[in-house]
């Protein structure tokens, strides 16, 4: 039984929940950062799907799709995701002071900027590409054998 794999996230979440005791603004930024990251990942994935629909040689749709309703639903999802992401970064109270400001947007922006800069300076020269064995197993529907 994976005891350590279960307890590690529990302990991490318990420690992060203590931020609410020390500072409500820190806890708000922590929650907003997680939500912004999640919504941004959805935005990227849905944007790629919408972009694919407008390509001359688009990848075929899978077995489960919404047909003609797929594009309008995806566009609505993009608009909604952008709307929610903007509002997640707003402070929870007025007037805004250093104590109640939501620091999620500057932290998210700085970490994203750092990731892009790191990728263009160092990351792209060190990345060896996708793991071809995992891709082969996914395409062939094989089972991964753990050693």
mmCIF file of N, CA and C in Angstrom:
data_model
loop_
_atom_site.group_PDB
_atom_site.id
_atom_site.type_symbol
_atom_site.label_atom_id
_atom_site.label_comp_id
_atom_site.label_asym_id
_atom_site.label_seq_id
_atom_site.Cartn_x
_atom_site.Cartn_y
_atom_site.Cartn_z
ATOM 1 N N UNK A 1 0.840 -1.176 0.000
ATOM 2 C CA UNK A 1 0.000 0.000 0.000
ATOM 3 C C UNK A 1 0.896 1.254 0.000
ATOM 4 N N UNK A 2 0.556 2.240 -0.801
ATOM 5 C CA UNK A 2 1.408 3.436 -0.936
ATOM 6 C C UNK A 2 1.205 4.433 0.202
ATOM 7 N N UNK A 3 1.680 4.086 1.356
ATOM 8 C CA UNK A 3 1.477 4.935 2.542
ATOM 9 C C UNK A 3 2.116 6.306 2.357
ATOM 10 N N UNK A 4 3.367 6.338 1.912
ATOM 11 C CA UNK A 4 4.061 7.630 1.768
ATOM 12 C C UNK A 4 3.414 8.480 0.685
ATOM 13 N N UNK A 5 2.940 7.850 -0.395
ATOM 14 C CA UNK A 5 2.309 8.605 -1.477
ATOM 15 C C UNK A 5 0.987 9.227 -1.037
ATOM 16 N N UNK A 6 0.342 8.633 -0.064
ATOM 17 C CA UNK A 6 -0.905 9.191 0.445
ATOM 18 C C UNK A 6 -0.628 10.288 1.465
ATOM 19 N N UNK A 7 0.315 10.060 2.351
ATOM 20 C CA UNK A 7 0.569 11.007 3.428
ATOM 21 C C UNK A 7 1.321 12.261 2.979
ATOM 22 N N UNK A 8 2.142 12.172 1.957
ATOM 23 C CA UNK A 8 2.882 13.353 1.503
ATOM 24 C C UNK A 8 1.952 14.489 1.099
ATOM 25 N N UNK A 9 0.962 14.267 0.203
ATOM 26 C CA UNK A 9 0.074 15.395 -0.117
ATOM 27 C C UNK A 9 -0.777 15.839 1.066
ATOM 28 N N UNK A 10 -1.125 14.920 1.941
ATOM 29 C CA UNK A 10 -1.903 15.301 3.123
ATOM 30 C C UNK A 10 -1.103 16.267 3.993
ATOM 31 N N UNK A 11 0.158 15.958 4.227
ATOM 32 C CA UNK A 11 1.006 16.813 5.056
ATOM 33 C C UNK A 11 1.236 18.161 4.366
ATOM 34 N N UNK A 12 1.470 18.137 3.066
ATOM 35 C CA UNK A 12 1.691 19.391 2.331
ATOM 36 C C UNK A 12 0.454 20.274 2.409
ATOM 37 N N UNK A 13 -0.730 19.706 2.199
ATOM 38 C CA UNK A 13 -1.965 20.490 2.264
ATOM 39 C C UNK A 13 -2.192 21.017 3.680
ATOM 40 N N UNK A 14 -1.881 20.210 4.688
ATOM 41 C CA UNK A 14 -2.036 20.677 6.070
ATOM 42 C C UNK A 14 -1.110 21.861 6.346
ATOM 43 N N UNK A 15 0.125 21.790 5.859
ATOM 44 C CA UNK A 15 1.051 22.899 6.079
ATOM 45 C C UNK A 15 0.592 24.147 5.328
ATOM 46 N N UNK A 16 0.108 23.970 4.098
ATOM 47 C CA UNK A 16 -0.357 25.122 3.330
ATOM 48 C C UNK A 16 -1.632 25.711 3.930
ATOM 49 N N UNK A 17 -2.462 24.888 4.543
ATOM 50 C CA UNK A 17 -3.672 25.390 5.187
ATOM 51 C C UNK A 17 -3.327 26.280 6.375
ATOM 52 N N UNK A 18 -2.155 26.081 6.950
ATOM 53 C CA UNK A 18 -1.716 26.940 8.063
ATOM 54 C C UNK A 18 -1.480 28.376 7.605
ATOM 55 N N UNK A 19 -1.360 28.597 6.296
ATOM 56 C CA UNK A 19 -1.235 29.962 5.788
ATOM 57 C C UNK A 19 -2.452 30.791 6.169
ATOM 58 N N UNK A 20 -3.609 30.158 6.239
ATOM 59 C CA UNK A 20 -4.823 30.881 6.597
ATOM 60 C C UNK A 20 -4.762 31.398 8.027
ATOM 61 N N UNK A 21 -4.070 30.683 8.883
ATOM 62 C CA UNK A 21 -3.926 31.128 10.269
ATOM 63 C C UNK A 21 -3.018 32.354 10.330
ATOM 64 N N UNK A 22 -1.906 32.284 9.617
ATOM 65 C CA UNK A 22 -0.929 33.370 9.667
ATOM 66 C C UNK A 22 -1.401 34.607 8.915
ATOM 67 N N UNK A 23 -1.936 34.408 7.704
ATOM 68 C CA UNK A 23 -2.283 35.554 6.867
ATOM 69 C C UNK A 23 -3.362 35.144 5.874
ATOM 70 N N UNK A 24 -4.493 35.798 5.929
ATOM 71 C CA UNK A 24 -5.590 35.493 5.015
ATOM 72 C C UNK A 24 -5.251 35.822 3.572
ATOM 73 N N UNK A 25 -4.461 36.870 3.345
ATOM 74 C CA UNK A 25 -4.078 37.242 1.985
ATOM 75 C C UNK A 25 -3.195 36.169 1.360
ATOM 76 N N UNK A 26 -2.311 35.582 2.152
ATOM 77 C CA UNK A 26 -1.448 34.517 1.630
ATOM 78 C C UNK A 26 -2.270 33.300 1.255
ATOM 79 N N UNK A 27 -3.245 32.953 2.092
ATOM 80 C CA UNK A 27 -4.102 31.811 1.783
ATOM 81 C C UNK A 27 -4.945 32.088 0.540
ATOM 82 N N UNK A 28 -5.475 33.305 0.413
ATOM 83 C CA UNK A 28 -6.249 33.673 -0.778
ATOM 84 C C UNK A 28 -5.420 33.602 -2.043
ATOM 85 N N UNK A 29 -4.176 34.066 -1.957
ATOM 86 C CA UNK A 29 -3.285 33.992 -3.121
ATOM 87 C C UNK A 29 -2.972 32.545 -3.470
ATOM 88 N N UNK A 30 -2.793 31.709 -2.459
ATOM 89 C CA UNK A 30 -2.502 30.291 -2.682
ATOM 90 C C UNK A 30 -3.668 29.610 -3.401
ATOM 91 N N UNK A 31 -4.880 29.859 -2.949
ATOM 92 C CA UNK A 31 -6.058 29.256 -3.577
ATOM 93 C C UNK A 31 -6.246 29.805 -4.991
ATOM 94 N N UNK A 32 -6.080 31.108 -5.156
ATOM 95 C CA UNK A 32 -6.239 31.717 -6.479
ATOM 96 C C UNK A 32 -5.173 31.216 -7.449
ATOM 97 N N UNK A 33 -3.942 31.027 -6.969
ATOM 98 C CA UNK A 33 -2.883 30.524 -7.849
ATOM 99 C C UNK A 33 -3.210 29.139 -8.379
ATOM 100 N N UNK A 34 -3.701 28.269 -7.518
ATOM 101 C CA UNK A 34 -4.084 26.934 -7.961
ATOM 102 C C UNK A 34 -5.202 26.985 -8.985
ATOM 103 N N UNK A 35 -6.173 27.836 -8.750
ATOM 104 C CA UNK A 35 -7.300 27.958 -9.677
ATOM 105 C C UNK A 35 -6.867 28.584 -11.000
ATOM 106 N N UNK A 36 -6.034 29.604 -10.933
ATOM 107 C CA UNK A 36 -5.550 30.234 -12.170
ATOM 108 C C UNK A 36 -4.748 29.235 -12.996
ATOM 109 N N UNK A 37 -3.895 28.475 -12.348
ATOM 110 C CA UNK A 37 -3.124 27.449 -13.063
ATOM 111 C C UNK A 37 -4.019 26.421 -13.723
ATOM 112 N N UNK A 38 -5.043 25.976 -13.018
ATOM 113 C CA UNK A 38 -5.976 24.994 -13.562
ATOM 114 C C UNK A 38 -6.729 25.579 -14.756
ATOM 115 N N UNK A 39 -7.262 26.796 -14.602
ATOM 116 C CA UNK A 39 -8.002 27.410 -15.699
ATOM 117 C C UNK A 39 -7.101 27.695 -16.899
ATOM 118 N N UNK A 40 -5.856 28.084 -16.669
ATOM 119 C CA UNK A 40 -4.943 28.320 -17.790
ATOM 120 C C UNK A 40 -4.642 27.032 -18.547
ATOM 121 N N UNK A 41 -4.527 25.912 -17.834
ATOM 122 C CA UNK A 41 -4.293 24.638 -18.522
ATOM 123 C C UNK A 41 -5.503 24.265 -19.376
ATOM 124 N N UNK A 42 -6.715 24.526 -18.874
ATOM 125 C CA UNK A 42 -7.916 24.304 -19.680
ATOM 126 C C UNK A 42 -7.908 25.220 -20.900
ATOM 127 N N UNK A 43 -7.546 26.483 -20.698
ATOM 128 C CA UNK A 43 -7.546 27.451 -21.791
ATOM 129 C C UNK A 43 -6.597 27.019 -22.902
ATOM 130 N N UNK A 44 -5.426 26.543 -22.538
ATOM 131 C CA UNK A 44 -4.447 26.098 -23.544
ATOM 132 C C UNK A 44 -4.976 24.895 -24.311
ATOM 133 N N UNK A 45 -5.524 23.916 -23.605
ATOM 134 C CA UNK A 45 -6.029 22.710 -24.265
ATOM 135 C C UNK A 45 -7.198 23.024 -25.199
ATOM 136 N N UNK A 46 -8.138 23.836 -24.739
ATOM 137 C CA UNK A 46 -9.299 24.165 -25.564
ATOM 138 C C UNK A 46 -8.875 25.036 -26.744
ATOM 139 N N UNK A 47 -7.927 25.944 -26.540
ATOM 140 C CA UNK A 47 -7.418 26.766 -27.646
ATOM 141 C C UNK A 47 -6.812 25.901 -28.741
ATOM 142 N N UNK A 48 -6.085 24.876 -28.347
ATOM 143 C CA UNK A 48 -5.499 23.966 -29.340
ATOM 144 C C UNK A 48 -6.584 23.230 -30.119
ATOM 145 N N UNK A 49 -7.658 22.841 -29.443
ATOM 146 C CA UNK A 49 -8.756 22.161 -30.131
ATOM 147 C C UNK A 49 -9.452 23.102 -31.115
ATOM 148 N N UNK A 50 -9.687 24.349 -30.707
ATOM 149 C CA UNK A 50 -10.327 25.317 -31.596
ATOM 150 C C UNK A 50 -9.409 25.621 -32.780
ATOM 151 N N UNK A 51 -8.127 25.807 -32.512
ATOM 152 C CA UNK A 51 -7.162 26.071 -33.586
ATOM 153 C C UNK A 51 -7.147 24.916 -34.588
ATOM 154 N N UNK A 52 -7.219 23.693 -34.106
ATOM 155 C CA UNK A 52 -7.214 22.520 -34.977
ATOM 156 C C UNK A 52 -8.408 22.525 -35.929
ATOM 157 N N UNK A 53 -9.550 22.996 -35.464
ATOM 158 C CA UNK A 53 -10.750 22.999 -36.303
ATOM 159 C C UNK A 53 -10.612 23.911 -37.519
ATOM 160 N N UNK A 54 -9.755 24.924 -37.430
ATOM 161 C CA UNK A 54 -9.609 25.868 -38.526
ATOM 162 C C UNK A 54 -8.421 25.559 -39.437
ATOM 163 N N UNK A 55 -7.768 24.444 -39.227
ATOM 164 C CA UNK A 55 -6.626 24.078 -40.049
ATOM 165 C C UNK A 55 -7.085 23.378 -41.330
ATOM 166 N N UNK A 56 -6.294 23.514 -42.377
ATOM 167 C CA UNK A 56 -6.633 22.883 -43.657
ATOM 168 C C UNK A 56 -6.597 21.357 -43.531
ATOM 169 N N UNK A 57 -5.585 20.861 -42.867
ATOM 170 C CA UNK A 57 -5.458 19.415 -42.650
ATOM 171 C C UNK A 57 -5.608 19.155 -41.150
ATOM 172 N N UNK A 58 -6.818 19.324 -40.662
ATOM 173 C CA UNK A 58 -7.069 19.188 -39.232
ATOM 174 C C UNK A 58 -7.022 17.721 -38.807
ATOM 175 N N UNK A 59 -6.587 17.522 -37.570
ATOM 176 C CA UNK A 59 -6.621 16.173 -36.999
ATOM 177 C C UNK A 59 -8.086 15.751 -36.879
ATOM 178 N N UNK A 60 -8.374 14.489 -37.151
ATOM 179 C CA UNK A 60 -9.778 14.057 -37.094
ATOM 180 C C UNK A 60 -10.300 14.068 -35.656
ATOM 181 N N UNK A 61 -11.602 14.282 -35.543
ATOM 182 C CA UNK A 61 -12.244 14.247 -34.234
ATOM 183 C C UNK A 61 -12.302 12.808 -33.745
ATOM 184 N N UNK A 62 -12.351 12.648 -32.450
ATOM 185 C CA UNK A 62 -12.428 11.313 -31.871
ATOM 186 C C UNK A 62 -13.834 10.736 -31.977
ATOM 187 N N UNK A 63 -14.018 9.555 -31.411
ATOM 188 C CA UNK A 63 -15.322 8.896 -31.462
ATOM 189 C C UNK A 63 -16.389 9.676 -30.699
ATOM 190 N N UNK A 64 -15.986 10.309 -29.592
ATOM 191 C CA UNK A 64 -16.947 11.084 -28.824
ATOM 192 C C UNK A 64 -16.697 12.551 -29.108
ATOM 193 N N UNK A 65 -17.660 13.181 -29.769
ATOM 194 C CA UNK A 65 -17.570 14.615 -30.016
ATOM 195 C C UNK A 65 -18.968 15.192 -30.063
ATOM 196 N N UNK A 66 -19.047 16.485 -30.065
ATOM 197 C CA UNK A 66 -20.345 17.160 -30.023
ATOM 198 C C UNK A 66 -20.821 17.597 -31.401
ATOM 199 N N UNK A 67 -20.113 17.162 -32.427
ATOM 200 C CA UNK A 67 -20.527 17.497 -33.780
ATOM 201 C C UNK A 67 -20.502 18.987 -34.026
ATOM 202 N N UNK A 68 -21.604 19.513 -34.557
ATOM 203 C CA UNK A 68 -21.677 20.925 -34.901
ATOM 204 C C UNK A 68 -21.673 21.821 -33.664
ATOM 205 N N UNK A 69 -22.047 21.290 -32.502
ATOM 206 C CA UNK A 69 -22.083 22.072 -31.270
ATOM 207 C C UNK A 69 -20.711 22.185 -30.606
ATOM 208 N N UNK A 70 -19.738 21.415 -31.062
ATOM 209 C CA UNK A 70 -18.426 21.411 -30.432
ATOM 210 C C UNK A 70 -17.730 22.756 -30.459
ATOM 211 N N UNK A 71 -17.712 23.405 -31.613
ATOM 212 C CA UNK A 71 -17.028 24.696 -31.738
ATOM 213 C C UNK A 71 -17.685 25.781 -30.883
ATOM 214 N N UNK A 72 -19.027 25.951 -30.924
ATOM 215 C CA UNK A 72 -19.615 26.975 -30.051
ATOM 216 C C UNK A 72 -19.381 26.698 -28.561
ATOM 217 N N UNK A 73 -19.435 25.454 -28.165
ATOM 218 C CA UNK A 73 -19.196 25.124 -26.761
ATOM 219 C C UNK A 73 -17.748 25.422 -26.388
ATOM 220 N N UNK A 74 -16.809 25.102 -27.275
ATOM 221 C CA UNK A 74 -15.398 25.393 -27.005
ATOM 222 C C UNK A 74 -15.135 26.898 -26.931
ATOM 223 N N UNK A 75 -15.749 27.665 -27.813
ATOM 224 C CA UNK A 75 -15.565 29.115 -27.781
ATOM 225 C C UNK A 75 -16.157 29.691 -26.493
ATOM 226 N N UNK A 76 -17.343 29.203 -26.095
ATOM 227 C CA UNK A 76 -17.924 29.647 -24.822
ATOM 228 C C UNK A 76 -17.002 29.284 -23.665
ATOM 229 N N UNK A 77 -16.424 28.090 -23.694
ATOM 230 C CA UNK A 77 -15.512 27.673 -22.624
ATOM 231 C C UNK A 77 -14.286 28.581 -22.566
ATOM 232 N N UNK A 78 -13.778 28.999 -23.718
ATOM 233 C CA UNK A 78 -12.633 29.913 -23.737
ATOM 234 C C UNK A 78 -12.996 31.262 -23.129
ATOM 235 N N UNK A 79 -14.147 31.797 -23.503
ATOM 236 C CA UNK A 79 -14.579 33.091 -22.980
ATOM 237 C C UNK A 79 -14.801 32.999 -21.474
ATOM 238 N N UNK A 80 -15.484 31.944 -21.035
ATOM 239 C CA UNK A 80 -15.751 31.770 -19.610
ATOM 240 C C UNK A 80 -14.449 31.608 -18.827
ATOM 241 N N UNK A 81 -13.539 30.816 -19.353
ATOM 242 C CA UNK A 81 -12.265 30.586 -18.671
ATOM 243 C C UNK A 81 -11.468 31.876 -18.557
ATOM 244 N N UNK A 82 -11.439 32.664 -19.617
ATOM 245 C CA UNK A 82 -10.729 33.944 -19.555
ATOM 246 C C UNK A 82 -11.392 34.874 -18.539
ATOM 247 N N UNK A 83 -12.716 34.909 -18.522
ATOM 248 C CA UNK A 83 -13.454 35.767 -17.586
ATOM 249 C C UNK A 83 -13.155 35.385 -16.140
ATOM 250 N N UNK A 84 -13.247 34.106 -15.843
ATOM 251 C CA UNK A 84 -13.017 33.641 -14.471
ATOM 252 C C UNK A 84 -11.571 33.875 -14.058
ATOM 253 N N UNK A 85 -10.631 33.636 -14.964
ATOM 254 C CA UNK A 85 -9.215 33.808 -14.640
ATOM 255 C C UNK A 85 -8.905 35.255 -14.282
ATOM 256 N N UNK A 86 -9.507 36.183 -14.991
ATOM 257 C CA UNK A 86 -9.288 37.597 -14.678
ATOM 258 C C UNK A 86 -9.816 37.923 -13.292
ATOM 259 N N UNK A 87 -10.998 37.448 -12.961
ATOM 260 C CA UNK A 87 -11.602 37.786 -11.671
ATOM 261 C C UNK A 87 -10.945 37.065 -10.502
ATOM 262 N N UNK A 88 -10.296 35.942 -10.735
ATOM 263 C CA UNK A 88 -9.615 35.241 -9.650
ATOM 264 C C UNK A 88 -8.454 36.048 -9.077
ATOM 265 N N UNK A 89 -7.896 36.918 -9.885
ATOM 266 C CA UNK A 89 -6.734 37.694 -9.443
ATOM 267 C C UNK A 89 -7.113 38.969 -8.706
ATOM 268 N N UNK A 90 -8.400 39.277 -8.622
ATOM 269 C CA UNK A 90 -8.823 40.498 -7.942
ATOM 270 C C UNK A 90 -8.784 40.321 -6.424
ATOM 271 N N UNK A 91 -8.554 41.403 -5.690
ATOM 272 C CA UNK A 91 -8.585 41.319 -4.226
ATOM 273 C C UNK A 91 -10.013 41.074 -3.734
ATOM 274 N N UNK A 92 -10.119 40.553 -2.522
ATOM 275 C CA UNK A 92 -11.429 40.188 -1.992
ATOM 276 C C UNK A 92 -12.121 41.329 -1.259
ATOM 277 N N UNK A 93 -11.429 42.419 -1.000
ATOM 278 C CA UNK A 93 -12.032 43.522 -0.251
ATOM 279 C C UNK A 93 -11.513 44.859 -0.764
ATOM 280 N N UNK A 94 -12.330 45.884 -0.577
ATOM 281 C CA UNK A 94 -11.947 47.250 -0.909
ATOM 282 C C UNK A 94 -11.904 48.061 0.374
ATOM 283 N N UNK A 95 -11.099 49.033 0.523
ATOM 284 C CA UNK A 95 -10.019 49.443 -0.367
ATOM 285 C C UNK A 95 -8.856 48.460 -0.302
ATOM 286 N N UNK A 96 -8.131 48.405 -1.384
ATOM 287 C CA UNK A 96 -7.023 47.468 -1.473
ATOM 288 C C UNK A 96 -5.821 48.029 -0.722
ATOM 289 N N UNK A 97 -5.309 47.214 0.168
ATOM 290 C CA UNK A 97 -4.098 47.563 0.915
ATOM 291 C C UNK A 97 -3.083 46.443 0.717
ATOM 292 N N UNK A 98 -1.915 46.626 1.255
ATOM 293 C CA UNK A 98 -0.894 45.580 1.166
ATOM 294 C C UNK A 98 -1.290 44.320 1.906
ATOM 295 N N UNK A 99 -2.162 44.454 2.891
ATOM 296 C CA UNK A 99 -2.570 43.296 3.682
ATOM 297 C C UNK A 99 -3.677 42.475 3.043
ATOM 298 N N UNK A 100 -4.537 43.096 2.224
ATOM 299 C CA UNK A 100 -5.623 42.325 1.629
ATOM 300 C C UNK A 100 -5.498 42.162 0.113
ATOM 301 N N UNK A 101 -4.389 42.608 -0.465
ATOM 302 C CA UNK A 101 -4.189 42.456 -1.904
ATOM 303 C C UNK A 101 -4.021 40.988 -2.258
ATOM 304 N N UNK A 102 -4.536 40.617 -3.417
ATOM 305 C CA UNK A 102 -4.366 39.262 -3.919
ATOM 306 C C UNK A 102 -3.097 39.235 -4.772
ATOM 307 N N UNK A 103 -2.086 38.578 -4.275
ATOM 308 C CA UNK A 103 -0.790 38.551 -4.955
ATOM 309 C C UNK A 103 -0.681 37.424 -5.976
ATOM 310 N N UNK A 104 -1.792 36.779 -6.315
ATOM 311 C CA UNK A 104 -1.759 35.642 -7.231
ATOM 312 C C UNK A 104 -1.298 36.051 -8.636
ATOM 313 N N UNK A 105 -1.806 37.160 -9.151
ATOM 314 C CA UNK A 105 -1.452 37.567 -10.512
ATOM 315 C C UNK A 105 0.038 37.868 -10.671
ATOM 316 N N UNK A 106 0.659 38.669 -9.774
ATOM 317 C CA UNK A 106 2.094 38.897 -9.953
ATOM 318 C C UNK A 106 2.930 37.640 -9.761
ATOM 319 N N UNK A 107 2.513 36.767 -8.849
ATOM 320 C CA UNK A 107 3.267 35.522 -8.644
ATOM 321 C C UNK A 107 3.127 34.623 -9.864
ATOM 322 N N UNK A 108 1.905 34.491 -10.378
ATOM 323 C CA UNK A 108 1.688 33.663 -11.567
ATOM 324 C C UNK A 108 2.442 34.231 -12.766
ATOM 325 N N UNK A 109 2.381 35.551 -12.936
ATOM 326 C CA UNK A 109 3.097 36.173 -14.051
ATOM 327 C C UNK A 109 4.604 35.991 -13.951
ATOM 328 N N UNK A 110 5.148 36.159 -12.751
ATOM 329 C CA UNK A 110 6.595 36.000 -12.575
ATOM 330 C C UNK A 110 7.031 34.560 -12.801
ATOM 331 N N UNK A 111 6.273 33.604 -12.281
ATOM 332 C CA UNK A 111 6.663 32.201 -12.470
ATOM 333 C C UNK A 111 6.516 31.777 -13.929
ATOM 334 N N UNK A 112 5.498 32.286 -14.624
ATOM 335 C CA UNK A 112 5.332 31.975 -16.047
ATOM 336 C C UNK A 112 6.448 32.612 -16.860
ATOM 337 N N UNK A 113 6.790 33.847 -16.563
ATOM 338 C CA UNK A 113 7.897 34.510 -17.251
ATOM 339 C C UNK A 113 9.204 33.763 -17.026
ATOM 340 N N UNK A 114 9.446 33.349 -15.778
ATOM 341 C CA UNK A 114 10.650 32.570 -15.474
ATOM 342 C C UNK A 114 10.685 31.280 -16.281
ATOM 343 N N UNK A 115 9.544 30.590 -16.387
ATOM 344 C CA UNK A 115 9.495 29.330 -17.140
ATOM 345 C C UNK A 115 9.810 29.556 -18.616
ATOM 346 N N UNK A 116 9.251 30.617 -19.208
ATOM 347 C CA UNK A 116 9.523 30.910 -20.616
ATOM 348 C C UNK A 116 10.988 31.264 -20.833
ATOM 349 N N UNK A 117 11.517 32.124 -19.991
ATOM 350 C CA UNK A 117 12.920 32.520 -20.134
ATOM 351 C C UNK A 117 13.830 31.312 -19.975
ATOM 352 N N UNK A 118 13.558 30.484 -18.972
ATOM 353 C CA UNK A 118 14.371 29.290 -18.761
ATOM 354 C C UNK A 118 14.292 28.357 -19.969
ATOM 355 N N UNK A 119 13.102 28.199 -20.548
ATOM 356 C CA UNK A 119 12.948 27.311 -21.695
ATOM 357 C C UNK A 119 13.795 27.801 -22.872
ATOM 358 N N UNK A 120 13.737 29.089 -23.160
ATOM 359 C CA UNK A 120 14.465 29.601 -24.317
ATOM 360 C C UNK A 120 15.965 29.700 -24.078
ATOM 361 N N UNK A 121 16.398 29.844 -22.846
ATOM 362 C CA UNK A 121 17.825 29.915 -22.565
ATOM 363 C C UNK A 121 18.449 28.532 -22.451
ATOM 364 N N UNK A 122 17.809 27.645 -21.703
ATOM 365 C CA UNK A 122 18.447 26.382 -21.382
ATOM 366 C C UNK A 122 17.601 25.152 -21.691
ATOM 367 N N UNK A 123 16.316 25.208 -21.437
ATOM 368 C CA UNK A 123 15.466 24.023 -21.502
ATOM 369 C C UNK A 123 15.380 23.374 -22.869
ATOM 370 N N UNK A 124 15.224 24.161 -23.922
ATOM 371 C CA UNK A 124 15.021 23.565 -25.240
ATOM 372 C C UNK A 124 16.271 22.866 -25.771
ATOM 373 N N UNK A 125 17.441 23.226 -25.260
ATOM 374 C CA UNK A 125 18.661 22.538 -25.706
ATOM 375 C C UNK A 125 18.879 21.235 -24.956
ATOM 376 N N UNK A 126 18.261 21.093 -23.789
ATOM 377 C CA UNK A 126 18.440 19.883 -22.979
ATOM 378 C C UNK A 126 17.319 18.868 -23.129
ATOM 379 N N UNK A 127 16.168 19.281 -23.667
ATOM 380 C CA UNK A 127 15.033 18.374 -23.764
ATOM 381 C C UNK A 127 15.286 17.364 -24.868
ATOM 382 N N UNK A 128 15.167 16.104 -24.546
ATOM 383 C CA UNK A 128 15.462 15.042 -25.506
ATOM 384 C C UNK A 128 14.251 14.610 -26.308
ATOM 385 N N UNK A 129 13.115 15.194 -26.045
ATOM 386 C CA UNK A 129 11.912 14.837 -26.795
ATOM 387 C C UNK A 129 11.008 13.929 -25.988
ATOM 388 N N UNK A 130 9.922 13.532 -26.638
ATOM 389 C CA UNK A 130 8.954 12.673 -25.984
ATOM 390 C C UNK A 130 9.528 11.281 -25.767
ATOM 391 N N UNK A 131 9.050 10.614 -24.737
ATOM 392 C CA UNK A 131 9.460 9.241 -24.469
ATOM 393 C C UNK A 131 8.775 8.347 -25.490
ATOM 394 N N UNK A 132 9.537 7.871 -26.458
ATOM 395 C CA UNK A 132 8.971 7.120 -27.572
ATOM 396 C C UNK A 132 8.381 5.785 -27.139
ATOM 397 N N UNK A 133 8.890 5.203 -26.072
ATOM 398 C CA UNK A 133 8.348 3.935 -25.579
ATOM 399 C C UNK A 133 6.931 4.136 -25.024
ATOM 400 N N UNK A 134 6.724 5.203 -24.300
ATOM 401 C CA UNK A 134 5.393 5.483 -23.757
ATOM 402 C C UNK A 134 4.424 5.793 -24.893
ATOM 403 N N UNK A 135 4.865 6.544 -25.898
ATOM 404 C CA UNK A 135 4.013 6.847 -27.048
ATOM 405 C C UNK A 135 3.646 5.564 -27.779
ATOM 406 N N UNK A 136 4.614 4.690 -27.963
ATOM 407 C CA UNK A 136 4.344 3.421 -28.644
ATOM 408 C C UNK A 136 3.308 2.624 -27.871
ATOM 409 N N UNK A 137 3.447 2.557 -26.558
ATOM 410 C CA UNK A 137 2.485 1.823 -25.746
ATOM 411 C C UNK A 137 1.094 2.447 -25.816
ATOM 412 N N UNK A 138 1.030 3.772 -25.844
ATOM 413 C CA UNK A 138 -0.263 4.448 -25.917
ATOM 414 C C UNK A 138 -0.929 4.215 -27.263
ATOM 415 N N UNK A 139 -0.154 4.269 -28.341
ATOM 416 C CA UNK A 139 -0.712 4.085 -29.674
ATOM 417 C C UNK A 139 -1.133 2.640 -29.885
ATOM 418 N N UNK A 140 -0.318 1.707 -29.424
ATOM 419 C CA UNK A 140 -0.632 0.288 -29.618
ATOM 420 C C UNK A 140 -1.603 -0.237 -28.566
ATOM 421 N N UNK A 141 -1.848 0.550 -27.520
ATOM 422 C CA UNK A 141 -2.752 0.100 -26.469
ATOM 423 C C UNK A 141 -2.128 -0.979 -25.595
ATOM 424 N N UNK A 142 -0.818 -0.992 -25.523
ATOM 425 C CA UNK A 142 -0.135 -2.014 -24.748
ATOM 426 C C UNK A 142 -0.127 -1.690 -23.271
ATOM 427 N N UNK A 143 0.341 -2.629 -22.503
ATOM 428 C CA UNK A 143 0.420 -2.447 -21.056
ATOM 429 C C UNK A 143 1.851 -2.148 -20.670
ATOM 430 N N UNK A 144 2.036 -1.192 -19.799
ATOM 431 C CA UNK A 144 3.357 -0.818 -19.338
ATOM 432 C C UNK A 144 3.802 -1.798 -18.259
ATOM 433 N N UNK A 145 4.953 -2.382 -18.443
ATOM 434 C CA UNK A 145 5.487 -3.344 -17.488
ATOM 435 C C UNK A 145 6.481 -2.626 -16.577
ATOM 436 N N UNK A 146 6.165 -2.588 -15.287
ATOM 437 C CA UNK A 146 7.076 -1.981 -14.326
ATOM 438 C C UNK A 146 8.100 -2.990 -13.889
ATOM 439 N N UNK A 147 9.341 -2.547 -13.770
ATOM 440 C CA UNK A 147 10.422 -3.451 -13.396
ATOM 441 C C UNK A 147 10.660 -3.397 -11.911
#
